[in-house]
Structures are given as structure tokens and as C-alpha cells.
Amino acid sequence: MTAKLTVVRPGALTTIQDDGRTGHAHLGVPRSGALDAPALHLANRLVGNPENAAALETTLTGCALRPDRQVTAVVGGAPCRVTIDGRPAPWGTPVRVPAGATLDIGPATHGLRSYVAFAGGVLVEPVLGSRSTDLLSGLGPAPLAEGDLLPVGRPTEPRPALPAAPPWPAPPAELILPARLGPRADWFTPEAVRTFLTAAYTVSPHSNRIGLRTEGPSLERELTGELPSEGMVLGAVQVPPDGRPVVFLHDHPTTGGYPVIAVVPEEALAAAAQAVPGTPVRFTSG
């Protein structure tokens, strides 16, 4: 039989995430998936799972779970305190959690999002090929709530040999995002484009899985007319009426009517997942 996890404490926002739903944007379905994909992939490798196996993504305050059978778990991503029945357990390396014990993932000490992978993966029912929670469309499982039961699969591979200190990337002290101008950079004044590429912004506390919002200088538009709704991609930097850039993350809408001044490549977005409010942000010509 497979193990089941009882959610003892769901935390501020804990969701189930894998690599997301690709290939459905033409149907209006966002990609979703782990915001910090490298952290998800490393956590899964450390417990012998395929990289894209479903795991838990916590936000800031962690969560707590109790398995009904012994499971192997690893907590990675944003550093945090980990305990098993109140006793300290290592962060960033696999641990065995006995049946009936409580695995508690504490608040992030740096960064925002921790990832909790279990050998065998979290086996909720997939929707359109993914087990990811999508906060914008509502597809996939709901965010964790107290008392939820989560099935865990059977481990299928032996646990790999581990280095003494896995190379978890540190959350950014400054978020530097390479930005490829276009497709609507010509909707902004030349001065606004210069400001975008040189000014100091900070991460807004209103950021979420849909988009990283920024605070800083407003970007003035050259064209002030309406823009017909058009397709949006992961990493698109949309500029709403307040003139402050928003970087679209994994739960972003598939269409939008505000001009996109630039696009941040996907490989640069993992750091955005761990940038706490107030983190300095710079866009660079990339």
C-alpha cells in the first residue's frame, strides 16, 4: 500500500507542483508548475524520483505533515528549520520520517519558497497531464488545507549517493533579470526604455505566483491607445497603467491587453521565486 500524508499545518500557501502543464496555452490554460524548478528538480533527485515528480511548494511559513507509513523526504529550496516530532532534522538532505511522526517545515529564513519532495512523489490525480496547483485557473488540486490526505507513491529507484552539502542556490540579495526588449518596446518613450534598463526597482509585497510586481519609477508610454489582447509567455514583462513592470510567472494569464516591454528568459526566473519583498531588482539588456 502507498503512504498517505495528513496535513497538520498547511502554512500560508502550500501547493502541489511538478513541471506544469505545457502545450495548452492555445486553450487558455496556463503552464503553472514549480516557480523554482531547479530546487524542485534537485529535491526529487535526492529522494530518487524523476525530476518532474510532484512535490510540495511552501510559501514563507512552511507546513507540517504526518505520514501513516515511513517515508523518505527532503526539504530544499528556501532554507528553513526542519523538525521530526520536535527534534531537529537536516535541511537539504533526505531524512526518514517514521509512521505517525510529524514532519514540520518551519518558516523560510532566507528566500520565500521551500520544496518538500517524498520518495515516490505526491500522487494526486493529474489534470491535463500535470498534478500542479494553478491558482489563476483553479485547475489541479486546491492549496493544502488542514486535514487533507495526500497519497505518496512507492519509491521505484534506490536513493542516490549524496554529497555532504548539496549545491542549493542561495536566495538572491539582488535580483538581476536579463530582459530582451520587445515585442512592444516601441509603445514606450526612449527615456522609459532607458529607465527600464538602468533604474533600481524593488520586489513588491503584492507579488505572487502569477507575477512578480515591482516598485520603482513609472514607465511613460509613447502610444497611449488601447492594445488588443494578445498572447503572453512565461517571463513577459507587462506594464500596466501604473507604469511599473510586472514579470509574469508560472500562473500567468495566457493573454493580456497591456504592452509587453521585454521578456525575461525562463532560466533567469528561478531566482525571482525566492526574492522576498523589498529585494532590489535590476533589468539588464539581455
Tab-separated table of C-alpha atoms in Angstrom:
chain	number	residue	atom	x	y	z
A	1	MET	CA	0.000	0.000	0.000
A	2	THR	CA	1.050	3.566	-0.597
A	3	ALA	CA	1.599	6.019	2.245
A	4	LYS	CA	-0.738	8.885	2.977
A	5	LEU	CA	0.250	12.242	4.432
A	6	THR	CA	-2.125	14.089	6.752
A	7	VAL	CA	-1.781	17.859	6.570
A	8	VAL	CA	-1.308	19.015	10.170
A	9	ARG	CA	-0.474	22.629	9.314
A	10	PRO	CA	-0.960	23.910	5.750
A	11	GLY	CA	1.013	27.145	6.175
A	12	ALA	CA	0.251	30.426	4.451
A	13	LEU	CA	0.183	28.844	0.990
A	14	THR	CA	1.348	25.329	0.224
A	15	THR	CA	0.612	23.873	-3.198
A	16	ILE	CA	1.426	20.704	-5.117
A	17	GLN	CA	3.704	21.379	-8.069
A	18	ASP	CA	5.552	19.490	-10.784
A	19	ASP	CA	6.880	20.855	-14.087
A	20	GLY	CA	3.424	22.121	-15.071
A	21	ARG	CA	1.019	21.876	-17.997
A	22	THR	CA	2.838	22.561	-21.226
A	23	GLY	CA	1.197	22.732	-24.636
A	24	HIS	CA	-2.227	24.040	-23.596
A	25	ALA	CA	-1.825	27.820	-23.886
A	26	HIS	CA	-3.938	27.816	-27.051
A	27	LEU	CA	-6.797	26.580	-24.860
A	28	GLY	CA	-6.251	29.350	-22.334
A	29	VAL	CA	-4.576	27.017	-19.810
A	30	PRO	CA	-1.540	28.499	-18.005
A	31	ARG	CA	1.571	26.421	-17.558
A	32	SER	CA	1.715	26.553	-13.741
A	33	GLY	CA	4.373	24.305	-12.143
A	34	ALA	CA	7.130	24.966	-9.599
A	35	LEU	CA	8.349	28.559	-9.586
A	36	ASP	CA	11.838	27.438	-8.587
A	37	ALA	CA	12.206	24.493	-10.958
A	38	PRO	CA	15.906	23.824	-10.166
A	39	ALA	CA	15.010	23.440	-6.473
A	40	LEU	CA	12.173	21.031	-7.315
A	41	HIS	CA	14.427	19.001	-9.594
A	42	LEU	CA	17.237	18.735	-7.033
A	43	ALA	CA	14.838	17.743	-4.248
A	44	ASN	CA	13.410	14.988	-6.444
A	45	ARG	CA	16.840	13.697	-7.444
A	46	LEU	CA	17.866	13.484	-3.801
A	47	VAL	CA	14.991	11.096	-2.994
A	48	GLY	CA	15.400	9.047	-6.192
A	49	ASN	CA	12.411	10.492	-8.068
A	50	PRO	CA	12.219	11.667	-11.671
A	51	GLU	CA	12.966	15.398	-11.696
A	52	ASN	CA	9.392	16.325	-12.609
A	53	ALA	CA	7.673	14.315	-9.853
A	54	ALA	CA	5.051	16.249	-7.893
A	55	ALA	CA	6.201	17.761	-4.595
A	56	LEU	CA	5.049	20.471	-2.197
A	57	GLU	CA	5.870	24.144	-2.690
A	58	THR	CA	5.556	26.123	0.546
A	59	THR	CA	5.397	29.911	0.784
A	60	LEU	CA	7.245	31.696	3.595
A	61	THR	CA	5.708	29.888	6.599
A	62	GLY	CA	6.280	26.225	5.686
A	63	CYS	CA	3.843	23.440	6.628
A	64	ALA	CA	3.599	20.258	8.705
A	65	LEU	CA	2.604	16.722	7.691
A	66	ARG	CA	2.194	13.303	9.309
A	67	PRO	CA	2.654	10.087	7.261
A	68	ASP	CA	0.802	6.882	8.127
A	69	ARG	CA	3.804	4.835	6.938
A	70	GLN	CA	7.516	5.543	6.975
A	71	VAL	CA	8.514	7.865	4.131
A	72	THR	CA	11.736	9.416	2.908
A	73	ALA	CA	11.576	13.174	2.413
A	74	VAL	CA	13.854	16.095	1.645
A	75	VAL	CA	13.215	19.780	2.292
A	76	GLY	CA	15.081	22.160	-0.007
A	77	GLY	CA	14.686	25.467	-1.790
A	78	ALA	CA	14.448	28.310	0.716
A	79	PRO	CA	16.414	27.427	3.878
A	80	CYS	CA	14.258	26.722	6.931
A	81	ARG	CA	14.208	24.819	10.217
A	82	VAL	CA	13.094	21.185	9.863
A	83	THR	CA	11.942	19.009	12.758
A	84	ILE	CA	10.527	15.484	13.154
A	85	ASP	CA	8.337	15.224	16.244
A	86	GLY	CA	10.047	18.342	17.554
A	87	ARG	CA	13.597	17.044	17.102
A	88	PRO	CA	15.888	18.894	14.658
A	89	ALA	CA	16.318	17.226	11.272
A	90	PRO	CA	18.657	18.224	8.442
A	91	TRP	CA	17.571	20.653	5.758
A	92	GLY	CA	18.647	19.897	2.192
A	93	THR	CA	19.339	16.167	2.599
A	94	PRO	CA	16.952	13.183	2.741
A	95	VAL	CA	15.523	12.068	6.074
A	96	ARG	CA	13.341	9.141	7.079
A	97	VAL	CA	10.065	10.165	8.693
A	98	PRO	CA	8.573	7.313	10.790
A	99	ALA	CA	4.900	6.417	10.595
A	100	GLY	CA	2.876	8.742	12.814
A	101	ALA	CA	5.688	11.298	13.251
A	102	THR	CA	5.155	14.958	12.349
A	103	LEU	CA	7.473	16.467	9.761
A	104	ASP	CA	7.449	20.220	10.387
A	105	ILE	CA	8.854	22.607	7.801
A	106	GLY	CA	9.418	25.938	9.523
A	107	PRO	CA	9.330	29.493	8.159
A	108	ALA	CA	11.889	30.353	5.493
A	109	THR	CA	14.929	32.052	6.982
A	110	HIS	CA	16.051	33.277	3.553
A	111	GLY	CA	14.002	33.354	0.379
A	112	LEU	CA	10.317	32.529	0.058
A	113	ARG	CA	9.597	29.028	-1.196
A	114	SER	CA	10.731	25.684	0.170
A	115	TYR	CA	10.182	22.381	-1.645
A	116	VAL	CA	9.264	19.125	0.100
A	117	ALA	CA	9.805	16.004	-2.002
A	118	PHE	CA	8.867	12.474	-0.958
A	119	ALA	CA	10.337	9.285	-2.412
A	120	GLY	CA	7.643	8.073	-4.796
A	121	GLY	CA	6.187	11.560	-5.379
A	122	VAL	CA	2.863	13.076	-4.351
A	123	LEU	CA	0.282	11.119	-6.358
A	124	VAL	CA	-2.797	13.319	-6.530
A	125	GLU	CA	-4.842	12.886	-9.711
A	126	PRO	CA	-3.293	14.673	-12.718
A	127	VAL	CA	-5.283	17.235	-14.709
A	128	LEU	CA	-4.244	17.756	-18.342
A	129	GLY	CA	-1.067	15.797	-17.691
A	130	SER	CA	0.065	17.640	-14.560
A	131	ARG	CA	-0.517	17.453	-10.809
A	132	SER	CA	0.243	21.155	-10.353
A	133	THR	CA	-2.000	23.579	-8.497
A	134	ASP	CA	-2.893	26.542	-10.713
A	135	LEU	CA	-4.030	29.488	-8.616
A	136	LEU	CA	-5.258	31.533	-11.580
A	137	SER	CA	-7.422	28.997	-13.416
A	138	GLY	CA	-8.235	26.740	-10.466
A	139	LEU	CA	-7.024	23.626	-12.285
A	140	GLY	CA	-5.352	20.889	-10.291
A	141	PRO	CA	-5.563	20.259	-6.546
A	142	ALA	CA	-6.551	23.072	-4.205
A	143	PRO	CA	-3.893	24.585	-1.931
A	144	LEU	CA	-3.323	22.424	1.125
A	145	ALA	CA	-5.815	22.685	3.992
A	146	GLU	CA	-5.661	21.207	7.483
A	147	GLY	CA	-6.772	17.581	7.497
A	148	ASP	CA	-6.131	16.918	3.791
A	149	LEU	CA	-4.817	13.452	2.894
A	150	LEU	CA	-2.101	13.264	0.237
A	151	PRO	CA	-1.100	9.924	-1.335
A	152	VAL	CA	2.590	9.158	-1.805
A	153	GLY	CA	3.781	6.691	-4.438
A	154	ARG	CA	6.062	3.729	-3.964
A	155	PRO	CA	9.755	4.541	-4.390
A	156	THR	CA	10.899	2.954	-7.627
A	157	GLU	CA	14.629	3.721	-7.576
A	158	PRO	CA	17.331	3.416	-4.933
A	159	ARG	CA	18.285	6.657	-3.250
A	160	PRO	CA	21.391	8.120	-4.911
A	161	ALA	CA	24.669	8.691	-3.135
A	162	LEU	CA	24.619	12.198	-1.712
A	163	PRO	CA	27.297	14.858	-1.441
A	164	ALA	CA	27.949	16.190	2.055
A	165	ALA	CA	26.460	19.540	1.115
A	166	PRO	CA	24.111	19.588	-1.901
A	167	PRO	CA	24.586	22.712	-4.044
A	168	TRP	CA	21.365	24.531	-3.172
A	169	PRO	CA	21.494	28.039	-4.710
A	170	ALA	CA	21.237	30.895	-2.213
A	171	PRO	CA	18.200	33.225	-2.406
A	172	PRO	CA	19.167	36.471	-4.160
A	173	ALA	CA	20.316	39.555	-2.243
A	174	GLU	CA	19.716	41.426	-5.514
A	175	LEU	CA	17.566	40.143	-8.362
A	176	ILE	CA	19.201	40.777	-11.738
A	177	LEU	CA	16.912	39.887	-14.631
A	178	PRO	CA	18.195	39.846	-18.226
A	179	ALA	CA	15.497	41.331	-20.442
A	180	ARG	CA	15.124	41.005	-24.201
A	181	LEU	CA	13.303	44.110	-25.431
A	182	GLY	CA	10.050	43.669	-27.326
A	183	PRO	CA	7.570	42.935	-28.663
A	184	ARG	CA	6.029	46.281	-27.573
A	185	ALA	CA	9.070	48.303	-26.513
A	186	ASP	CA	8.121	50.858	-29.190
A	187	TRP	CA	4.987	51.673	-27.172
A	188	PHE	CA	7.252	53.402	-24.633
A	189	THR	CA	9.309	56.573	-24.870
A	190	PRO	CA	13.061	56.170	-25.414
A	191	GLU	CA	13.572	57.617	-21.936
A	192	ALA	CA	11.233	54.993	-20.468
A	193	VAL	CA	13.214	52.191	-22.138
A	194	ARG	CA	16.450	53.644	-20.700
A	195	THR	CA	14.829	53.875	-17.280
A	196	PHE	CA	13.658	50.269	-17.504
A	197	LEU	CA	17.205	49.076	-18.188
A	198	THR	CA	19.008	51.298	-15.665
A	199	ALA	CA	16.677	52.143	-12.765
A	200	ALA	CA	16.571	50.466	-9.368
A	201	TYR	CA	13.305	48.653	-8.627
A	202	THR	CA	12.289	46.524	-5.640
A	203	VAL	CA	10.069	43.451	-5.309
A	204	SER	CA	6.546	44.458	-4.310
A	205	PRO	CA	4.762	42.671	-1.441
A	206	HIS	CA	1.854	42.237	-3.878
A	207	SER	CA	3.846	39.700	-5.910
A	208	ASN	CA	2.500	36.145	-6.207
A	209	ARG	CA	2.679	33.039	-8.398
A	210	ILE	CA	1.014	34.979	-11.221
A	211	GLY	CA	3.573	37.729	-11.417
A	212	LEU	CA	6.473	39.437	-9.709
A	213	ARG	CA	5.348	43.019	-9.228
A	214	THR	CA	7.868	45.805	-8.842
A	215	GLU	CA	8.014	49.171	-7.109
A	216	GLY	CA	10.026	51.998	-8.623
A	217	PRO	CA	9.911	54.576	-11.388
A	218	SER	CA	6.904	54.573	-13.704
A	219	LEU	CA	7.492	53.938	-17.412
A	220	GLU	CA	5.915	56.514	-19.719
A	221	ARG	CA	4.186	55.269	-22.836
A	222	GLU	CA	4.765	56.730	-26.296
A	223	LEU	CA	1.496	55.249	-27.548
A	224	THR	CA	-1.483	55.687	-25.258
A	225	GLY	CA	-4.167	53.866	-27.256
A	226	GLU	CA	-5.716	50.506	-26.470
A	227	LEU	CA	-3.802	47.358	-27.324
A	228	PRO	CA	-5.848	44.341	-28.457
A	229	SER	CA	-5.451	41.339	-26.170
A	230	GLU	CA	-2.583	39.124	-27.305
A	231	GLY	CA	-0.752	36.025	-26.188
A	232	MET	CA	1.505	36.165	-23.129
A	233	VAL	CA	4.522	33.968	-22.447
A	234	LEU	CA	6.345	32.992	-19.279
A	235	GLY	CA	8.715	35.827	-18.373
A	236	ALA	CA	6.815	38.537	-20.258
A	237	VAL	CA	7.325	41.942	-18.630
A	238	GLN	CA	3.956	43.626	-18.867
A	239	VAL	CA	3.476	47.282	-17.947
A	240	PRO	CA	0.010	48.063	-16.503
A	241	PRO	CA	-1.440	51.593	-16.276
A	242	ASP	CA	0.612	52.480	-13.177
A	243	GLY	CA	3.747	52.142	-15.335
A	244	ARG	CA	5.568	49.670	-13.057
A	245	PRO	CA	6.813	46.437	-14.653
A	246	VAL	CA	5.250	43.080	-13.780
A	247	VAL	CA	7.191	39.892	-14.642
A	248	PHE	CA	4.787	37.069	-15.489
A	249	LEU	CA	5.491	33.853	-13.576
A	250	HIS	CA	4.075	30.332	-13.916
A	251	ASP	CA	0.405	31.018	-13.130
A	252	HIS	CA	0.232	33.983	-15.516
A	253	PRO	CA	-2.726	34.514	-17.849
A	254	THR	CA	-2.269	33.330	-21.404
A	255	THR	CA	-3.487	36.627	-22.908
A	256	GLY	CA	-3.289	40.264	-21.875
A	257	GLY	CA	-4.008	43.772	-23.137
A	258	TYR	CA	-1.151	45.799	-21.636
A	259	PRO	CA	2.070	46.280	-23.622
A	260	VAL	CA	4.988	43.924	-23.011
A	261	ILE	CA	8.206	45.927	-22.933
A	262	ALA	CA	10.502	42.887	-22.726
A	263	VAL	CA	10.745	39.175	-21.936
A	264	VAL	CA	12.936	37.591	-19.240
A	265	PRO	CA	14.309	34.155	-20.263
A	266	GLU	CA	12.894	31.251	-18.277
A	267	GLU	CA	16.251	30.194	-16.854
A	268	ALA	CA	16.504	33.544	-15.028
A	269	LEU	CA	13.126	33.218	-13.291
A	270	ALA	CA	14.027	30.699	-10.562
A	271	ALA	CA	15.723	33.449	-8.568
A	272	ALA	CA	12.527	35.526	-8.827
A	273	ALA	CA	10.685	32.735	-6.989
A	274	GLN	CA	12.913	33.298	-3.941
A	275	ALA	CA	13.085	37.122	-3.969
A	276	VAL	CA	11.370	38.462	-0.837
A	277	PRO	CA	9.503	41.797	-0.870
A	278	GLY	CA	11.964	44.670	-0.801
A	279	THR	CA	14.666	42.786	-2.719
A	280	PRO	CA	16.398	45.163	-5.190
A	281	VAL	CA	15.607	44.383	-8.832
A	282	ARG	CA	17.555	45.429	-11.910
A	283	PHE	CA	16.637	44.685	-15.526
A	284	THR	CA	19.624	44.377	-17.836
A	285	SER	CA	19.821	44.258	-21.604
A	286	GLY	CA	19.887	40.569	-22.449
